[in-house]
Tab-separated table of C-alpha atoms in Angstrom:
chain	number	residue	atom	x	y	z
S	952	MET	CA	-171.792	-51.547	-67.636
S	953	VAL	CA	-172.964	-49.261	-64.856
S	954	LEU	CA	-169.998	-48.725	-62.566
S	955	GLY	CA	-171.896	-47.231	-59.665
S	956	THR	CA	-174.364	-44.631	-58.543
S	957	VAL	CA	-172.839	-41.346	-57.390
S	958	GLY	CA	-174.851	-39.089	-55.108
S	959	VAL	CA	-174.003	-35.390	-55.163
S	960	ILE	CA	-175.106	-33.204	-52.269
S	961	GLY	CA	-175.780	-29.721	-53.614
S	962	GLY	CA	-177.545	-28.699	-56.803
S	963	GLY	CA	-175.255	-25.972	-58.153
S	964	GLN	CA	-173.308	-25.671	-61.385
S	965	LEU	CA	-170.553	-28.022	-60.232
S	966	ALA	CA	-173.070	-30.832	-59.864
S	967	ARG	CA	-174.568	-29.820	-63.206
S	968	MET	CA	-171.202	-30.184	-64.937
S	969	MET	CA	-170.733	-33.682	-63.489
S	970	ILE	CA	-173.790	-34.881	-65.433
S	971	PRO	CA	-172.291	-35.082	-68.996
S	972	PRO	CA	-169.249	-37.202	-68.022
S	973	ALA	CA	-171.480	-39.437	-65.884
S	974	VAL	CA	-173.696	-40.051	-68.908
S	975	GLU	CA	-170.654	-40.741	-71.093
S	976	LEU	CA	-169.237	-43.226	-68.579
S	977	GLY	CA	-172.555	-44.961	-67.977
S	978	ILE	CA	-172.561	-43.880	-64.348
S	979	THR	CA	-175.835	-43.048	-62.649
S	980	ILE	CA	-175.686	-39.652	-60.941
S	981	ARG	CA	-178.251	-38.410	-58.452
S	982	VAL	CA	-178.396	-34.963	-56.915
S	983	LEU	CA	-179.845	-33.671	-53.652
S	984	GLU	CA	-180.658	-30.058	-54.461
S	985	GLU	CA	-181.447	-27.431	-51.852
S	986	ALA	CA	-184.495	-26.107	-53.697
S	987	PRO	CA	-186.420	-26.981	-56.856
S	988	GLY	CA	-185.084	-25.678	-60.150
S	989	MET	CA	-181.390	-25.371	-59.309
S	990	SER	CA	-178.589	-25.726	-61.862
S	991	ALA	CA	-178.341	-29.508	-61.539
S	992	GLU	CA	-182.090	-30.187	-61.671
S	993	LEU	CA	-181.502	-32.487	-64.679
S	994	ALA	CA	-180.181	-35.110	-62.250
S	995	ALA	CA	-182.036	-34.058	-59.109
S	996	THR	CA	-183.763	-36.974	-57.386
S	997	GLY	CA	-184.353	-35.210	-54.092
S	998	VAL	CA	-184.936	-31.771	-52.647
S	999	GLY	CA	-184.060	-31.008	-49.055
S	1000	ASP	CA	-181.872	-29.477	-46.392
S	1001	TYR	CA	-178.324	-30.869	-46.399
S	1002	ARG	CA	-178.137	-29.870	-42.718
S	1003	ASP	CA	-180.895	-32.344	-41.800
S	1004	LEU	CA	-179.644	-35.828	-40.929
S	1005	ASP	CA	-182.796	-37.694	-41.940
S	1006	THR	CA	-182.892	-35.957	-45.323
S	1007	VAL	CA	-179.253	-36.758	-46.084
S	1008	LEU	CA	-179.561	-40.359	-44.859
S	1009	ALA	CA	-182.607	-40.990	-47.024
S	1010	PHE	CA	-180.719	-39.664	-50.053
S	1011	ALA	CA	-177.493	-41.536	-49.236
S	1012	GLU	CA	-179.307	-44.863	-49.040
S	1013	THR	CA	-180.146	-44.584	-52.759
S	1014	VAL	CA	-176.521	-44.278	-53.970
S	1015	ASP	CA	-173.186	-46.110	-53.745
S	1016	VAL	CA	-170.990	-43.128	-52.859
S	1017	ILE	CA	-171.579	-39.585	-51.647
S	1018	THR	CA	-169.705	-36.541	-52.922
S	1019	PHE	CA	-170.371	-32.808	-52.981
S	1020	ASP	CA	-171.117	-29.662	-54.950
S	1021	HIS	CA	-169.995	-27.625	-51.897
S	1022	GLU	CA	-168.278	-28.119	-48.525
S	1023	HIS	CA	-171.072	-27.035	-46.190
S	1024	VAL	CA	-172.573	-30.340	-45.012
S	1025	PRO	CA	-172.122	-30.523	-41.201
S	1026	PRO	CA	-169.341	-32.925	-40.122
S	1027	ALA	CA	-171.646	-34.742	-37.687
S	1028	ILE	CA	-173.922	-35.773	-40.558
S	1029	LEU	CA	-171.003	-37.003	-42.641
S	1030	ARG	CA	-169.631	-39.016	-39.721
S	1031	GLU	CA	-173.016	-40.677	-39.323
S	1032	LEU	CA	-172.953	-41.670	-42.986
S	1033	VAL	CA	-169.488	-43.154	-42.596
S	1034	ALA	CA	-170.559	-44.988	-39.431
S	1035	ARG	CA	-173.355	-46.607	-41.433
S	1036	GLY	CA	-170.893	-47.835	-44.052
S	1037	ILE	CA	-171.728	-45.285	-46.753
S	1038	PRO	CA	-168.591	-44.158	-48.662
S	1039	VAL	CA	-168.117	-40.377	-48.468
S	1040	HIS	CA	-165.518	-38.682	-50.707
S	1041	PRO	CA	-163.932	-36.502	-49.552
S	1042	GLY	CA	-164.463	-37.851	-46.056
S	1043	PRO	CA	-165.338	-35.747	-43.005
S	1044	ASP	CA	-161.796	-35.859	-41.602
S	1045	ALA	CA	-160.465	-34.256	-44.786
S	1046	LEU	CA	-163.415	-31.957	-45.430
S	1047	LEU	CA	-162.924	-30.338	-42.031
S	1048	TYR	CA	-159.902	-28.501	-43.441
S	1049	ALA	CA	-161.963	-26.957	-46.244
S	1050	GLN	CA	-164.738	-26.015	-43.815
S	1051	ASP	CA	-162.592	-24.316	-41.178
S	1052	LYS	CA	-159.721	-22.043	-42.169
S	1053	LEU	CA	-158.098	-22.146	-38.733
S	1054	HIS	CA	-157.940	-25.940	-38.801
S	1055	MET	CA	-156.617	-25.722	-42.354
S	1056	ARG	CA	-153.835	-23.279	-41.472
S	1057	ALA	CA	-152.820	-25.316	-38.410
S	1058	LYS	CA	-152.701	-28.583	-40.369
S	1059	LEU	CA	-150.774	-27.152	-43.317
S	1060	SER	CA	-148.278	-25.591	-40.897
S	1061	GLU	CA	-147.922	-28.945	-39.145
S	1062	LEU	CA	-147.187	-30.595	-42.504
S	1063	GLY	CA	-144.493	-27.995	-43.209
S	1064	LEU	CA	-146.289	-26.548	-46.231
S	1065	PRO	CA	-145.814	-22.872	-47.167
S	1066	VAL	CA	-148.558	-20.587	-45.823
S	1067	PRO	CA	-148.702	-16.889	-44.919
S	1068	ASP	CA	-147.774	-16.039	-41.344
S	1069	TRP	CA	-151.016	-16.368	-39.363
S	1070	ALA	CA	-152.653	-16.434	-35.950
S	1071	ALA	CA	-156.013	-17.166	-34.327
S	1072	ILE	CA	-157.390	-14.040	-32.669
S	1073	GLU	CA	-160.314	-13.461	-30.304
S	1074	SER	CA	-160.068	-9.736	-29.561
S	1075	ALA	CA	-159.072	-6.346	-30.915
S	1076	ASP	CA	-156.039	-6.412	-28.611
S	1077	GLU	CA	-154.785	-9.611	-30.243
S	1078	LEU	CA	-155.381	-8.108	-33.677
S	1079	LYS	CA	-153.411	-5.004	-32.642
S	1080	GLU	CA	-150.521	-7.191	-31.534
S	1081	PHE	CA	-150.482	-8.954	-34.916
S	1082	LEU	CA	-150.707	-5.680	-36.820
S	1083	ASP	CA	-147.859	-4.182	-34.806
S	1084	SER	CA	-145.618	-7.112	-35.683
S	1085	HIS	CA	-146.572	-7.233	-39.374
S	1086	GLY	CA	-146.159	-3.707	-40.665
S	1087	GLY	CA	-149.563	-2.404	-39.613
S	1088	ARG	CA	-151.560	-4.233	-42.258
S	1089	ALA	CA	-153.124	-7.693	-42.311
S	1090	VAL	CA	-155.926	-9.821	-43.706
S	1091	VAL	CA	-158.668	-11.074	-41.391
S	1092	LYS	CA	-160.940	-13.957	-42.374
S	1093	THR	CA	-163.884	-15.673	-40.768
S	1094	ALA	CA	-162.893	-19.243	-39.987
S	1095	ARG	CA	-166.050	-20.712	-41.504
S	1096	GLY	CA	-168.033	-19.763	-44.559
S	1097	GLY	CA	-167.034	-17.046	-46.960
S	1098	TYR	CA	-166.314	-17.372	-50.664
S	1099	ASP	CA	-165.790	-15.082	-53.656
S	1100	GLY	CA	-164.307	-12.419	-51.380
S	1101	LYS	CA	-166.923	-12.724	-48.632
S	1102	GLY	CA	-165.689	-13.117	-45.054
S	1103	VAL	CA	-162.362	-11.439	-45.887
S	1104	ARG	CA	-161.170	-7.958	-44.888
S	1105	VAL	CA	-157.888	-6.144	-45.336
S	1106	VAL	CA	-157.368	-4.214	-42.091
S	1107	SER	CA	-154.963	-1.687	-40.641
S	1108	GLU	CA	-156.886	-0.795	-37.485
S	1109	PRO	CA	-157.538	-3.191	-34.555
S	1110	HIS	CA	-161.254	-2.422	-34.295
S	1111	SER	CA	-161.960	-3.087	-37.988
S	1112	VAL	CA	-163.603	-6.448	-37.276
S	1113	ASP	CA	-165.330	-5.734	-33.957
S	1114	ASP	CA	-168.637	-6.732	-35.567
S	1115	TRP	CA	-167.200	-10.165	-36.347
S	1116	PHE	CA	-165.953	-10.585	-32.793
S	1117	LEU	CA	-169.410	-9.595	-31.549
S	1118	ALA	CA	-171.076	-12.116	-33.860
S	1119	LEU	CA	-168.816	-14.872	-32.555
S	1120	ALA	CA	-169.650	-13.925	-28.965
S	1121	GLU	CA	-173.389	-13.859	-29.678
S	1122	ASP	CA	-173.215	-17.191	-31.461
S	1123	GLY	CA	-172.735	-18.903	-28.120
S	1124	ARG	CA	-170.113	-21.319	-29.423
S	1125	GLY	CA	-167.162	-18.978	-29.117
S	1126	GLY	CA	-164.394	-19.276	-31.655
S	1127	ALA	CA	-161.748	-17.113	-33.242
S	1128	LEU	CA	-160.932	-15.273	-36.420
S	1129	LEU	CA	-157.985	-15.983	-38.683
S	1130	VAL	CA	-155.485	-13.153	-39.218
S	1131	GLU	CA	-152.734	-13.442	-41.819
S	1132	GLU	CA	-149.862	-11.369	-43.048
S	1133	PHE	CA	-150.769	-9.094	-45.935
S	1134	VAL	CA	-149.048	-10.875	-48.801
S	1135	SER	CA	-147.521	-8.835	-51.593
S	1136	PHE	CA	-148.109	-11.096	-54.576
S	1137	ARG	CA	-147.406	-10.938	-58.292
S	1138	ARG	CA	-150.388	-13.056	-59.202
S	1139	GLU	CA	-152.727	-15.768	-57.995
S	1140	LEU	CA	-152.356	-19.343	-59.144
S	1141	ALA	CA	-154.407	-22.486	-58.705
S	1142	GLN	CA	-153.255	-26.073	-58.768
S	1143	LEU	CA	-155.798	-28.851	-59.225
S	1144	VAL	CA	-155.090	-32.464	-58.379
S	1145	ALA	CA	-157.234	-35.558	-58.028
S	1146	ARG	CA	-156.682	-38.435	-55.618
S	1147	ARG	CA	-158.273	-41.876	-55.422
S	1148	PRO	CA	-159.002	-43.634	-52.111
S	1149	SER	CA	-156.321	-46.158	-53.070
S	1150	GLY	CA	-153.779	-43.328	-53.242
S	1151	GLU	CA	-153.201	-42.596	-56.948
S	1152	VAL	CA	-152.763	-38.858	-57.540
S	1153	SER	CA	-152.735	-36.828	-60.765
S	1154	ALA	CA	-152.204	-33.114	-61.366
S	1155	TRP	CA	-153.294	-30.717	-64.107
S	1156	PRO	CA	-151.053	-27.840	-65.273
S	1157	VAL	CA	-150.944	-24.953	-62.806
S	1158	VAL	CA	-153.157	-22.056	-63.914
S	1159	GLU	CA	-153.264	-18.321	-63.339
S	1160	THR	CA	-156.483	-16.910	-61.919
S	1161	ILE	CA	-157.495	-13.278	-62.361
S	1162	GLN	CA	-159.833	-11.849	-59.727
S	1163	ARG	CA	-162.163	-8.867	-59.982
S	1164	ASP	CA	-163.926	-7.572	-56.859
S	1165	GLY	CA	-162.955	-10.735	-55.008
S	1166	VAL	CA	-164.461	-13.025	-57.662
S	1167	CYS	CA	-162.559	-15.151	-60.163
S	1168	ALA	CA	-163.064	-13.558	-63.571
S	1169	GLU	CA	-160.566	-15.392	-65.801
S	1170	VAL	CA	-158.343	-18.462	-65.790
S	1171	ILE	CA	-155.328	-18.938	-68.044
S	1172	ALA	CA	-154.066	-22.491	-68.536
S	1173	PRO	CA	-151.240	-23.068	-68.133
S	1174	ALA	CA	-150.119	-20.084	-66.098
S	1175	PRO	CA	-147.802	-18.020	-68.329
S	1176	GLN	CA	-144.094	-18.330	-67.521
S	1177	SER	CA	-144.712	-21.145	-65.050
S	1178	ALA	CA	-142.821	-23.998	-66.707
S	1179	GLY	CA	-140.104	-25.428	-64.496
S	1180	ARG	CA	-139.797	-24.326	-60.874
S	1181	ILE	CA	-143.256	-22.786	-60.414
S	1182	ALA	CA	-145.140	-25.642	-62.075
S	1183	ASP	CA	-143.162	-28.273	-60.206
S	1184	LEU	CA	-143.512	-26.528	-56.854
S	1185	ALA	CA	-147.251	-25.933	-57.264
S	1186	ALA	CA	-147.861	-29.578	-58.145
S	1187	ASP	CA	-145.675	-30.801	-55.284
S	1188	ILE	CA	-147.546	-28.599	-52.795
S	1189	ALA	CA	-150.990	-29.726	-53.975
S	1190	ILE	CA	-150.044	-33.399	-53.989
S	1191	ALA	CA	-148.635	-33.022	-50.481
S	1192	VAL	CA	-151.899	-31.381	-49.360
S	1193	ALA	CA	-154.022	-34.131	-50.924
S	1194	SER	CA	-151.928	-36.886	-49.389
S	1195	GLY	CA	-151.377	-35.201	-46.033
S	1196	LEU	CA	-155.055	-34.412	-45.521
S	1197	GLY	CA	-156.353	-37.649	-47.037
S	1198	VAL	CA	-158.410	-35.889	-49.707
S	1199	THR	CA	-160.329	-38.030	-52.197
S	1200	GLY	CA	-161.734	-36.556	-55.385
S	1201	VAL	CA	-160.642	-33.262	-56.929
S	1202	LEU	CA	-158.743	-30.791	-54.770
S	1203	ALA	CA	-158.083	-27.161	-55.737
S	1204	VAL	CA	-155.218	-25.402	-53.987
S	1205	GLU	CA	-155.330	-21.644	-54.469
S	1206	LEU	CA	-151.846	-20.117	-54.321
S	1207	PHE	CA	-150.044	-16.794	-54.150
S	1208	GLU	CA	-146.895	-16.222	-56.190
S	1209	THR	CA	-145.299	-13.506	-54.076
S	1210	THR	CA	-143.128	-10.630	-55.211
S	1211	ASP	CA	-140.227	-12.174	-53.286
S	1212	GLY	CA	-140.486	-15.500	-55.089
S	1213	ARG	CA	-142.492	-17.607	-52.641
S	1214	ILE	CA	-145.419	-19.865	-53.488
S	1215	LEU	CA	-147.913	-19.816	-50.595
S	1216	VAL	CA	-151.155	-21.709	-50.016
S	1217	ASN	CA	-154.121	-19.355	-49.799
S	1218	GLU	CA	-157.303	-21.489	-49.812
S	1219	LEU	CA	-158.455	-25.074	-50.398
S	1220	ALA	CA	-161.534	-26.464	-52.135
S	1221	MET	CA	-162.234	-30.198	-51.962
S	1222	ARG	CA	-164.411	-30.531	-55.061
S	1223	PRO	CA	-164.280	-29.439	-58.692
S	1224	HIS	CA	-163.423	-25.756	-58.790
S	1225	ASN	CA	-163.926	-22.675	-60.944
S	1226	SER	CA	-160.217	-22.659	-61.774
S	1227	GLY	CA	-160.605	-26.051	-63.462
S	1228	HIS	CA	-163.529	-25.343	-65.806
S	1229	TRP	CA	-161.070	-24.866	-68.675
S	1230	SER	CA	-160.337	-28.604	-68.466
S	1231	ILE	CA	-163.729	-29.548	-69.965
S	1232	GLU	CA	-162.427	-28.652	-73.430
S	1233	GLY	CA	-158.777	-27.987	-72.648
S	1234	SER	CA	-157.603	-31.204	-70.985
S	1235	THR	CA	-157.589	-34.860	-71.962
S	1236	THR	CA	-159.642	-35.533	-68.818
S	1237	SER	CA	-161.904	-32.841	-67.401
S	1238	GLN	CA	-161.979	-32.179	-63.676
S	1239	PHE	CA	-165.591	-33.408	-63.600
S	1240	GLU	CA	-164.868	-36.778	-65.203
S	1241	GLN	CA	-161.786	-37.115	-63.013
S	1242	HIS	CA	-163.793	-36.394	-59.878
S	1243	LEU	CA	-166.218	-39.192	-60.738
S	1244	ARG	CA	-163.353	-41.577	-61.457
S	1245	ALA	CA	-161.674	-40.674	-58.185
S	1246	VAL	CA	-164.698	-41.051	-55.901
S	1247	LEU	CA	-165.435	-44.454	-57.476
S	1248	ASP	CA	-161.737	-45.406	-57.061
S	1249	LEU	CA	-161.250	-45.913	-60.792
S	1250	PRO	CA	-157.879	-45.335	-62.493
S	1251	LEU	CA	-157.414	-41.639	-63.169
S	1252	GLY	CA	-157.301	-40.140	-66.636
S	1253	ALA	CA	-154.474	-38.221	-68.293
S	1254	THR	CA	-154.382	-34.526	-67.419
S	1255	GLY	CA	-152.337	-33.021	-70.226
S	1256	SER	CA	-153.554	-30.023	-72.243
S	1257	ARG	CA	-155.169	-30.502	-75.644
S	1258	ASP	CA	-153.983	-27.065	-76.835
S	1259	VAL	CA	-151.061	-24.804	-76.052
S	1260	TRP	CA	-153.368	-22.337	-74.268
S	1261	SER	CA	-156.869	-22.309	-72.845
S	1262	VAL	CA	-158.591	-19.252	-71.387
S	1263	MET	CA	-161.801	-19.496	-69.374
S	1264	VAL	CA	-163.827	-16.349	-68.695
S	1265	ASN	CA	-166.713	-16.356	-66.242
S	1266	ILE	CA	-170.027	-14.801	-67.266
S	1267	LEU	CA	-170.739	-12.652	-64.224
S	1268	GLY	CA	-174.216	-11.253	-63.745
S	1269	GLY	CA	-175.571	-12.066	-67.174
S	1270	PRO	CA	-177.889	-9.950	-69.316
S	1271	GLN	CA	-179.752	-7.122	-67.635
S	1272	GLU	CA	-182.744	-7.991	-69.807
S	1273	GLY	CA	-183.782	-11.410	-71.066
S	1274	GLU	CA	-181.918	-14.680	-70.659
S	1275	LEU	CA	-178.499	-16.054	-71.526
S	1276	LEU	CA	-180.069	-18.059	-74.350
S	1277	ASP	CA	-181.190	-14.848	-76.042
S	1278	ARG	CA	-177.550	-13.923	-76.616
S	1279	TYR	CA	-176.511	-17.238	-78.172
S	1280	PRO	CA	-177.141	-16.409	-81.853
S	1281	ALA	CA	-174.892	-13.332	-81.893
S	1282	ALA	CA	-172.198	-14.887	-79.701
S	1283	PHE	CA	-172.063	-18.118	-81.701
S	1284	ALA	CA	-171.941	-16.269	-84.998
S	1285	ALA	CA	-169.083	-14.029	-83.884
S	1286	HIS	CA	-167.071	-16.722	-82.070
S	1287	PRO	CA	-167.707	-20.152	-83.601
S	1288	THR	CA	-164.645	-21.736	-81.944
S	1289	VAL	CA	-165.515	-20.663	-78.392
S	1290	LYS	CA	-167.370	-23.062	-76.089
S	1291	VAL	CA	-170.205	-21.608	-73.998
S	1292	HIS	CA	-171.574	-23.121	-70.796
S	1293	GLY	CA	-174.779	-21.817	-69.223
S	1294	TYR	CA	-175.637	-22.783	-65.660
S	1295	GLY	CA	-179.405	-22.456	-65.850
S	1296	LYS	CA	-179.389	-19.571	-63.371
S	1297	GLU	CA	-181.356	-16.362	-63.358
S	1298	PRO	CA	-179.139	-13.337	-64.130
S	1299	ARG	CA	-178.161	-11.312	-61.080
S	1300	PRO	CA	-175.362	-8.761	-60.561
S	1301	GLY	CA	-172.104	-10.506	-59.695
S	1302	ARG	CA	-173.571	-14.012	-59.988
S	1303	LYS	CA	-171.691	-16.688	-61.932
S	1304	VAL	CA	-174.273	-17.661	-64.535
S	1305	GLY	CA	-171.965	-19.351	-67.015
S	1306	HIS	CA	-168.512	-19.400	-68.550
S	1307	VAL	CA	-166.809	-19.507	-71.941
S	1308	THR	CA	-163.592	-21.243	-72.947
S	1309	ALA	CA	-161.320	-20.616	-75.913
S	1310	SER	CA	-158.224	-22.625	-76.846
S	1311	GLY	CA	-155.411	-22.359	-79.361
S	1312	ASP	CA	-151.745	-21.682	-80.037
S	1313	ASP	CA	-151.591	-17.901	-79.523
S	1314	LEU	CA	-152.394	-16.640	-76.027
S	1315	ASP	CA	-153.356	-13.120	-77.094
S	1316	GLU	CA	-155.813	-14.435	-79.682
S	1317	VAL	CA	-157.235	-17.050	-77.322
S	1318	ALA	CA	-157.763	-14.475	-74.569
S	1319	TYR	CA	-159.388	-12.077	-77.044
S	1320	GLN	CA	-161.805	-14.742	-78.257
S	1321	ALA	CA	-162.820	-15.757	-74.722
S	1322	ARG	CA	-163.232	-12.200	-73.425
S	1323	SER	CA	-165.131	-11.031	-76.481
S	1324	ALA	CA	-167.475	-14.006	-76.410
S	1325	ALA	CA	-168.193	-13.508	-72.680
S	1326	ALA	CA	-168.995	-9.850	-73.320
S	1327	PHE	CA	-172.003	-10.854	-75.462
S	1328	PHE	CA	-173.717	-12.164	-72.317
S	1329	GLU	CA	-173.176	-9.206	-70.021
S	1330	GLY	CA	-174.866	-5.844	-69.821
């Protein structure tokens, strides 16, 4: 029985990876892609600008519920959908906190959740004041936009972001930048949870994420040496975020484990997330199936691990010559137990064009298999 028609705004790899579980569940999935030939073109039923109200309304009228491949749809458009009785998950009131880092920091602070010390700043003088009170070093972020290290600068001089202040002034809408304490952290973690509109929440094991040049390169599930306090605290924080912000669907909470033992919220993503790709093979219920269940308000699936360890390695850039598919024979022959996912993207330096996942009982062996398999697709 068809349970519903899910409309996904955005045609990237996250939408693409929602297609297999939708097929398995007998759910119709439709995608509004930004341009022809994107990753999720297999389910694309429309092409258009997600910033155009008429385009989004026309798409939304063909589905039972709207969800997202990204968080960039303007809030005014989402509120119009809700006003017309179209279910939107996550809703605009929740999505605001993934779209605007200043709103996110203020709300998490209001909820009493652990975040780095922060302030909204509108001038070099205000940045100097923050630097002077935080050891002369800080992190400045643009409130909107920015991902994979973009829109983030580590600064030690008050005029380091004058160009950003100028851009805000020229924008005509004003606004501020977010400045945060420079956190000394041991490692970065990510905690994924899913929440139904009716309130049921489930959490996957906390994972460790390894960044290179501001981009997630590897994910280890579960995070080594996290059992007990760290795992419990990470899950509690993410569940509190999901409930406190009214998130529906999958929520990723990126965390710092600091050198002084704190667990702090870094960023939020209200959709399936790179840190959860391991769950396709590594969990009883993948983040993509769970997201579909959640937005349709179906009972959530179990989130335990199928193996002791799973390691996901992103394929960044891809082959300098040819296509990803050209590398399959050698990679498959050398690593028959590793799962490879291609995103249907043209290779480009630094671009996420796919990922590989390995699972097993020995972390060193699992990590070796995943890293070695990924290396077949790069260079």
